[in-house]
Tab-separated table of C-alpha atoms in Angstrom:
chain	number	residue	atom	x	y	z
J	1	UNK	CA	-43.290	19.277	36.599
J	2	UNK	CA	-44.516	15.703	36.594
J	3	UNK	CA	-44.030	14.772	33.529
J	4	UNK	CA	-40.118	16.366	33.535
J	5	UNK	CA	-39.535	14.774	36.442
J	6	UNK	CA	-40.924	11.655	35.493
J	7	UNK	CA	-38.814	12.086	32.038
J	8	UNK	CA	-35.496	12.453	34.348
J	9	UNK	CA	-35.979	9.187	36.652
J	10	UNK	CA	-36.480	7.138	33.215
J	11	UNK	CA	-33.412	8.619	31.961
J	12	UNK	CA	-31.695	7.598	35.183
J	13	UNK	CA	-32.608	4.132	35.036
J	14	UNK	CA	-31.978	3.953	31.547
J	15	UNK	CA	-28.354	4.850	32.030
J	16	UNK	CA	-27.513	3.017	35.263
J	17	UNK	CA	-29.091	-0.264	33.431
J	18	UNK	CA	-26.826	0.522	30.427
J	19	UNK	CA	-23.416	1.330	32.648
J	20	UNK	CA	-22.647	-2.384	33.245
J	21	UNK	CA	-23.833	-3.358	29.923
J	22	UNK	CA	-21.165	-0.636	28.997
J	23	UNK	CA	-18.208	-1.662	30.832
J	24	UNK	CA	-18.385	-5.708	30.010
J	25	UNK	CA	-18.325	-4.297	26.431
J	26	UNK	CA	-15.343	-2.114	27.596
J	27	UNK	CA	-14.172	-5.121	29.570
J	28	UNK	CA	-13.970	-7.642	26.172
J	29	UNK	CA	-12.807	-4.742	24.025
J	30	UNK	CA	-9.332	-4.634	26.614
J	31	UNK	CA	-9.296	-8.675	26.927
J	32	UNK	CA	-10.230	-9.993	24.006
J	33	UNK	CA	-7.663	-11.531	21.336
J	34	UNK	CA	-8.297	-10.630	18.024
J	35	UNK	CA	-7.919	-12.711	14.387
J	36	UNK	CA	-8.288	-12.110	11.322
J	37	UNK	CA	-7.996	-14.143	8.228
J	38	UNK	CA	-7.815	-11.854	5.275
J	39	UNK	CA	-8.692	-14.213	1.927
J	40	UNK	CA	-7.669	-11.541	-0.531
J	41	UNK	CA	-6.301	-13.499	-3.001
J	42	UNK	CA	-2.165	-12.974	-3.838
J	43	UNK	CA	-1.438	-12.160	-0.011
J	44	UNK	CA	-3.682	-14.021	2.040
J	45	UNK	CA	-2.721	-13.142	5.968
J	46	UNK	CA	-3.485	-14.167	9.925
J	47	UNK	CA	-3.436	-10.750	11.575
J	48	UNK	CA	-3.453	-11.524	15.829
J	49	UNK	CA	-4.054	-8.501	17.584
J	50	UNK	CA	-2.780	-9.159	21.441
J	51	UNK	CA	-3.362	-7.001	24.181
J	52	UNK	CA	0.170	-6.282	25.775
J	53	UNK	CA	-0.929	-7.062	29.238
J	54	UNK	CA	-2.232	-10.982	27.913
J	55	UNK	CA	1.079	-11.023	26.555
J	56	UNK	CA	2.158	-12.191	30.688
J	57	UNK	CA	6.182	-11.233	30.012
J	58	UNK	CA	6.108	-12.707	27.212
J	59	UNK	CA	8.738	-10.906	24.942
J	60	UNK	CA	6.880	-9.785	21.091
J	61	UNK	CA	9.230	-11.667	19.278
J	62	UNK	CA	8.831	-14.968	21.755
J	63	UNK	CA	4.943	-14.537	21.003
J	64	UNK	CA	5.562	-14.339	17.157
J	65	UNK	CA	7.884	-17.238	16.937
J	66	UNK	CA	5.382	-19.121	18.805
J	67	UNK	CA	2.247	-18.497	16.373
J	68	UNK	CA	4.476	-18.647	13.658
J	69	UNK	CA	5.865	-22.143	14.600
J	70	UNK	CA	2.157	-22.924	15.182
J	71	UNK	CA	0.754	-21.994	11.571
J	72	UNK	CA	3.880	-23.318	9.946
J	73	UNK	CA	2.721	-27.012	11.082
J	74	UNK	CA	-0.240	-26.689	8.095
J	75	UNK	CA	0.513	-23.704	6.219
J	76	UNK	CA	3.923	-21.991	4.383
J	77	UNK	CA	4.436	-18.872	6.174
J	78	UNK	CA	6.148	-16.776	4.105
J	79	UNK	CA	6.793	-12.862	5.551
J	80	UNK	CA	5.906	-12.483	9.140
J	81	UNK	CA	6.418	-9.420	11.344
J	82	UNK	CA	4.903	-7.845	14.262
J	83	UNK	CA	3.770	-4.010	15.239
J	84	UNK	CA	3.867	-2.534	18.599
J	85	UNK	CA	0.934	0.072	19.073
J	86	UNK	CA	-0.319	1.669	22.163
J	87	UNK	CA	-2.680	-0.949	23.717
J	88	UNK	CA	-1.993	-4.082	21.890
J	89	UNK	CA	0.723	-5.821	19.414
J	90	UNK	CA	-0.201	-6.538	16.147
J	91	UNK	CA	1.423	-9.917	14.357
J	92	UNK	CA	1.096	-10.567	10.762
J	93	UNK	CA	1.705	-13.815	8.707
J	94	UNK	CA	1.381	-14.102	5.417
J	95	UNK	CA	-0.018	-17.845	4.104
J	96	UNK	CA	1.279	-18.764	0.818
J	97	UNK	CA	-1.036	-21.671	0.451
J	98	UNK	CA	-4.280	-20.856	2.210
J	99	UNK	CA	-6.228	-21.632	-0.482
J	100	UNK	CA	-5.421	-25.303	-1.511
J	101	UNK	CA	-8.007	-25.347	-4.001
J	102	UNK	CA	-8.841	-22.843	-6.720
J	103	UNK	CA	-10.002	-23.029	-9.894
J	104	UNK	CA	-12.426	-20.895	-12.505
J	105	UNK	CA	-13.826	-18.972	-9.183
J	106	UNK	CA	-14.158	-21.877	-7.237
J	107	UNK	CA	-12.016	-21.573	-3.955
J	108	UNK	CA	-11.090	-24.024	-0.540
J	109	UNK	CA	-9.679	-23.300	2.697
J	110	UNK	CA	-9.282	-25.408	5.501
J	111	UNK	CA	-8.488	-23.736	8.839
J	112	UNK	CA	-7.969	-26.153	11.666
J	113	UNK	CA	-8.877	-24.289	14.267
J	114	UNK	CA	-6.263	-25.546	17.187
J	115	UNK	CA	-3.619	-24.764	14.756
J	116	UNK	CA	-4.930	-21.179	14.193
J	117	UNK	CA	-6.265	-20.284	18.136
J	118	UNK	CA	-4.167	-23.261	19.872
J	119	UNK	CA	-1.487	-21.625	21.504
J	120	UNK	CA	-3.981	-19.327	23.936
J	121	UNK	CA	-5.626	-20.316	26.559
J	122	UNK	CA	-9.318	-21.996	26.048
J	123	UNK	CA	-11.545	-19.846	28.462
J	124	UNK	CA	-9.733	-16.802	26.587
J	125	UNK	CA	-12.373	-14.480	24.992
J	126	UNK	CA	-11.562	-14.041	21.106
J	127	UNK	CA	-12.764	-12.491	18.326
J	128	UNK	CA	-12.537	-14.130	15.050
J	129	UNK	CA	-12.892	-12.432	11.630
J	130	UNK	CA	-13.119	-13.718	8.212
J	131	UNK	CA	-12.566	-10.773	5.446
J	132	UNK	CA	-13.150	-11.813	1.396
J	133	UNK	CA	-14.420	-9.774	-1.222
J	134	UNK	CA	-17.930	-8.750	-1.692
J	135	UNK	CA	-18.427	-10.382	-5.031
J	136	UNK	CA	-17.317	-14.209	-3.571
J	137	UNK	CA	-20.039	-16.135	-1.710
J	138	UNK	CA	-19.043	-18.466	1.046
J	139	UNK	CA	-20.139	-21.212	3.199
J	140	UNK	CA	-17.847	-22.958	5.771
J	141	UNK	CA	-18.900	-26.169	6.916
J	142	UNK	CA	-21.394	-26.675	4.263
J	143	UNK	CA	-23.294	-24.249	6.398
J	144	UNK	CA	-24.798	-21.040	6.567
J	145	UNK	CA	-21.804	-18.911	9.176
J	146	UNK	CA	-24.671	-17.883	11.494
J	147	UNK	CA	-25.551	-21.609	12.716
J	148	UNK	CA	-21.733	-21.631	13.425
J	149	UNK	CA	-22.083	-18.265	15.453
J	150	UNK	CA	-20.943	-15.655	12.947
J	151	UNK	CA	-22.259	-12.465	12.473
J	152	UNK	CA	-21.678	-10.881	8.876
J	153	UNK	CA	-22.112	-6.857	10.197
J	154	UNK	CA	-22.035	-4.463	7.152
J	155	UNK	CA	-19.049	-3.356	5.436
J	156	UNK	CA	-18.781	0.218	3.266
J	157	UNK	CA	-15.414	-1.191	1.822
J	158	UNK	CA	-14.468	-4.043	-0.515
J	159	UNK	CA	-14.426	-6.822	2.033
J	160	UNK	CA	-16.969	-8.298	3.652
J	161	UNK	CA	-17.026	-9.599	7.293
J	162	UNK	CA	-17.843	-13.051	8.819
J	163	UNK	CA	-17.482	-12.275	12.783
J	164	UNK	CA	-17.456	-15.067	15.643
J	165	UNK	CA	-16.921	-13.708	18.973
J	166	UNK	CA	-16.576	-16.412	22.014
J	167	UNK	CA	-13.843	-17.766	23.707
J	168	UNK	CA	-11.492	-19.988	22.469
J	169	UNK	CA	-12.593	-23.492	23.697
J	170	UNK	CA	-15.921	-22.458	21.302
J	171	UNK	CA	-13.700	-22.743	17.927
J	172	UNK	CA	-12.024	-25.768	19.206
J	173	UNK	CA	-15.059	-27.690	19.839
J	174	UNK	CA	-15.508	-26.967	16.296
J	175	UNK	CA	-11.883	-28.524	15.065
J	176	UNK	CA	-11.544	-27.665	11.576
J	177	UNK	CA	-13.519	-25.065	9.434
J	178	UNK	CA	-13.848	-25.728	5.770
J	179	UNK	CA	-14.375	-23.170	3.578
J	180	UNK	CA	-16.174	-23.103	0.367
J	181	UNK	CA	-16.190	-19.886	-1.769
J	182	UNK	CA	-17.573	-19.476	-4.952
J	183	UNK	CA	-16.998	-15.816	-7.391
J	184	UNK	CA	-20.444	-14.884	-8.057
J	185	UNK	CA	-19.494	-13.600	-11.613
J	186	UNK	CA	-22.375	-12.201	-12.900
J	187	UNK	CA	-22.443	-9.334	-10.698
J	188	UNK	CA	-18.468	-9.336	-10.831
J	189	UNK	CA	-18.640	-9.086	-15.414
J	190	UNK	CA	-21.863	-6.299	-14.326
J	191	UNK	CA	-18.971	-4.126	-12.628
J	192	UNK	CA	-16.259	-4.921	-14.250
J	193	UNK	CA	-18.176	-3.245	-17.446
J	194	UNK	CA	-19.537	-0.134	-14.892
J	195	UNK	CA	-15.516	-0.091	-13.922
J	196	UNK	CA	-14.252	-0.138	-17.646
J	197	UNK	CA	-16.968	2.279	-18.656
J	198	UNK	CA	-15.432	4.981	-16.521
J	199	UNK	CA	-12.909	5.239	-19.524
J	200	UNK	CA	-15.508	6.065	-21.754
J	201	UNK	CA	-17.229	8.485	-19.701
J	202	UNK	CA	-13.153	10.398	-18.796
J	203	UNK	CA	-12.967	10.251	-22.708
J	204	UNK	CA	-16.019	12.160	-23.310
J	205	UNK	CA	-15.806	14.337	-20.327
J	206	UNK	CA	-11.737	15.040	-22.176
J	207	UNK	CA	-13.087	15.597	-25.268
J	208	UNK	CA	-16.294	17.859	-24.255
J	209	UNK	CA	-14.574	19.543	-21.645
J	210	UNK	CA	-10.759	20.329	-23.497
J	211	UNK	CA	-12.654	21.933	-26.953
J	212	UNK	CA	-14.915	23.925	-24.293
J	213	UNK	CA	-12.089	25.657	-22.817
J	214	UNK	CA	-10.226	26.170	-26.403
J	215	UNK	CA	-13.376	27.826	-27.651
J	216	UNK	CA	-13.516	30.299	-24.385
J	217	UNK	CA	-9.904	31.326	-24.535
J	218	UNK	CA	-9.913	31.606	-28.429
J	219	UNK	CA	-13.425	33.847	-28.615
J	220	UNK	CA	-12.125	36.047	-25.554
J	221	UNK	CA	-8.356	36.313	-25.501
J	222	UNK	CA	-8.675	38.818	-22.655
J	223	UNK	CA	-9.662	35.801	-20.488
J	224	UNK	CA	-5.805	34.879	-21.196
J	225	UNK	CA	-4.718	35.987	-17.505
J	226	UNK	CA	-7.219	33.881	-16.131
J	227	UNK	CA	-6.065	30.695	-18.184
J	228	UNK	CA	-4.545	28.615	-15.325
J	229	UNK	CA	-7.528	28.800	-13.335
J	230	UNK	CA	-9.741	28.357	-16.207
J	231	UNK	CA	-7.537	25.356	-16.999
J	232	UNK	CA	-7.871	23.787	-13.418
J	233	UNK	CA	-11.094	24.749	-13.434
J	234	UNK	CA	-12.320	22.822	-17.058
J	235	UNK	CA	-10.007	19.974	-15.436
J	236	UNK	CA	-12.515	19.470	-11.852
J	237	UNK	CA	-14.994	16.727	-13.560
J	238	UNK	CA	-12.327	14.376	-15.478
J	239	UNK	CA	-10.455	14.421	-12.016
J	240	UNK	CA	-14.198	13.477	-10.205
J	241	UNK	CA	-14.130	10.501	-12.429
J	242	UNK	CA	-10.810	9.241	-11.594
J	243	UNK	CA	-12.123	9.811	-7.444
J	244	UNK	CA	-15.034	8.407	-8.169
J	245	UNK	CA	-13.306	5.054	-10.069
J	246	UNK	CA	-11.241	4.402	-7.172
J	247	UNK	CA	-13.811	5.125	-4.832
J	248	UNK	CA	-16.151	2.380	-6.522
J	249	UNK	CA	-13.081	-0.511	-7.279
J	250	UNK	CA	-12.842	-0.334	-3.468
J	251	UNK	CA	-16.829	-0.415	-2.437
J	252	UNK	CA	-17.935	-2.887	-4.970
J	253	UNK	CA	-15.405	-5.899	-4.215
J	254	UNK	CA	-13.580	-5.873	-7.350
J	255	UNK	CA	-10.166	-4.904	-5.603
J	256	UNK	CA	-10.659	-8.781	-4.402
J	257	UNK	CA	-12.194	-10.608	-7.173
J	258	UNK	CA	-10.245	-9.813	-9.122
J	259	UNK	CA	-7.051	-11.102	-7.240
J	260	UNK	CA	-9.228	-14.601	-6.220
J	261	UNK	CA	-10.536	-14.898	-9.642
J	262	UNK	CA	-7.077	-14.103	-12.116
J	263	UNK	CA	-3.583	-15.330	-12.124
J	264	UNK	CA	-1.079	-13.067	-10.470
J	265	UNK	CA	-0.400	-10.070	-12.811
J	266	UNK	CA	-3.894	-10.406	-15.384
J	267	UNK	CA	-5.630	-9.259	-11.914
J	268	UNK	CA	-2.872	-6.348	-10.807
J	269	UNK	CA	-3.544	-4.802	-14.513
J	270	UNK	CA	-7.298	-4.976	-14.570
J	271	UNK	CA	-7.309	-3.342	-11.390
J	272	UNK	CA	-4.733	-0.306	-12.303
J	273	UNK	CA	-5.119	-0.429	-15.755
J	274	UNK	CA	-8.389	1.697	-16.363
J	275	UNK	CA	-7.197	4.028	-13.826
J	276	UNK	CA	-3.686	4.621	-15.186
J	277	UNK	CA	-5.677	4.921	-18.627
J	278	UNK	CA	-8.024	7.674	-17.179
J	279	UNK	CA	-5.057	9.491	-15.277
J	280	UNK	CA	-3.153	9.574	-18.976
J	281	UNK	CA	-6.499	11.069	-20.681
J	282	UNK	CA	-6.252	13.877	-18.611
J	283	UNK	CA	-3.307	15.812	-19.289
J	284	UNK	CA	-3.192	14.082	-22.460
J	285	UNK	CA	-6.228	16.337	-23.665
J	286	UNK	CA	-5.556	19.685	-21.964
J	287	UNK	CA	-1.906	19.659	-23.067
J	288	UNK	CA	-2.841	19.091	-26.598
J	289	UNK	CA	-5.426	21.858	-26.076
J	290	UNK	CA	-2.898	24.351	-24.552
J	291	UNK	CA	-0.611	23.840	-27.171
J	292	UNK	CA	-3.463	24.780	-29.837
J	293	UNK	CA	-4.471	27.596	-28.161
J	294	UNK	CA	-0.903	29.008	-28.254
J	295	UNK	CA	-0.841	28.779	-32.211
J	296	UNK	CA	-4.223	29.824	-32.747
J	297	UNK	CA	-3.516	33.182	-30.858
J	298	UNK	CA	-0.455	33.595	-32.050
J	299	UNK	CA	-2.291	32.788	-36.077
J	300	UNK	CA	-4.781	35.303	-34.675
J	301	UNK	CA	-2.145	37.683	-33.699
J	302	UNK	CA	-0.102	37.653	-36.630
J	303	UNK	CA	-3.263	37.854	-39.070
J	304	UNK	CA	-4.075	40.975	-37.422
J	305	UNK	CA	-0.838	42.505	-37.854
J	306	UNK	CA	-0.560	41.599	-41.105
């Protein structure tokens, strides 16, 4: 009974030391203005998301036109809307020249910060995030982003993070962050070759796969009513590999590099080239296959009658 009792009071304290730690988390999550600076290569974008009740009256497409005006003294925004969702608004500008410098992998932004965060107010709490691909290596500042205050969390996706969270009057202090990003591209030729080899391997798995079910079908015609599902079912791995090449474009930052390292259009067909190659294999083979199955049994057929 002691030691259950004991057990209970701990867990008590526990949770009424971890209820205000709680709520000021709640607390910034509702008040905190949110930015993001996507470096993705041929769209580079501010996203703002704005709580509506910061917004003070302020109509959505009085708050756009004054961010946009704001970014348009540095930058050429190009398409800018914004998106109404429960909670918050979300604006989205699209910077035609946020990288001013780029060349062989070797990239430069400059973001002056009272430009970017100006128009809100300086004790306002913000969060500021900094998304580029996985396979580009950055420094802003000529410094590591921790002694700035940015946190780089984990990321499953393509992108990876840079967070700052603080309020506003923080960035200013800091006036202008400059931005040095460099393709690492060894590890980017690594899996771009793992990427293209996922052609090979839906070529084999085609080849293997399509005579396999011809040979089954052929050897026990009586398996004929069952050919549909023996089709679909011959089909499951070459469709795995096409999953399994998207699935690892978008984990291992290629989706990205490839857009910061090649000219618009090279980097759109390396990334959907392979895959339109591996969705063409597919019925490609089994069509082929289907069709020779239909002669040989009808060979077969007429051999027998004859």
């Amino acid at each position: 009974m002691k030691k259950s009792g004991l057990t209970l009071i701990l867990f008590f304290l526990i949770a009424i030391m971890s209820y205000p730690m709680t709520t000021i988390a709640k607390n910034f999550e509702n008040d905190v203005v949110k930015v993001d600076i996507c470096i993705t290569g041929g769209d580079n974008h501010f996203i703002y998301k704005i709580p509506k009740h910061l917004h003070n009256n302020t109509p959505y497409y009085e708050m756009k036109n004054n961010i946009e005006s704001s970014l348009a003294r540095h930058w050429k925004v190009g398409n800018a809307h914004y998106e109404a969702q429960q909670s918050d608004v979300i604006y989205t500008f699209f910077i035609n020249d946020l990288i001013h410098e780029q060349q062989d992998g070797q990239m430069k932004v400059a973001i002056p910060y009272n430009i970017l965060v100006g128009m809100f107010d300086k004790n306002e709490p913000i969060q500021l995030r900094i998304l580029a691909s996985k396979l580009t290596n950055w420094k802003v500042n000529a410094k590591d982003w921790a002694t700035l205050g940015f946190e780089e969390p984990f990321n499953y996706f393509s992108d990876q993070e840079y967070v700052f969270e603080g309020a506003v009057n923080e960035l200013l202090q800091q006036r202008v962050g400059h931005f040095n990003g460099t393709v690492m591209k060894g590890q980017m030729v690594l899996k771009s070759v793992i990427y293209f080899n996922f052609m090979i391997a839906q070529l084999i798995a085609c080849i293997i796969l399509s005579r396999r079910f011809k040979k089954r079908i052929i050897e026990d015609p009586e398996t004929m009513h069952q050919f549909r599902k023996l089709n679909y079912m011959y089909q499951i791995i070459p469709l795995m590999i096409i999953v399994m090449q998207i699935v690892f474009l978008v984990m291992s930052g290629l989706l990205t590099a490839f857009s910061l390292y090649f000219k618009p259009g090279i980097d759109i067909l390396l990334i959907v080239g392979p895959i339109v190659v591996n969705i063409i294999l597919l019925p490609m083979f089994f069509v082929t296959t289907e069709s020779e199955i239909s002669k040989e049994l009808e060979y077969n057929s007429f051999g027998t009658g004859m």
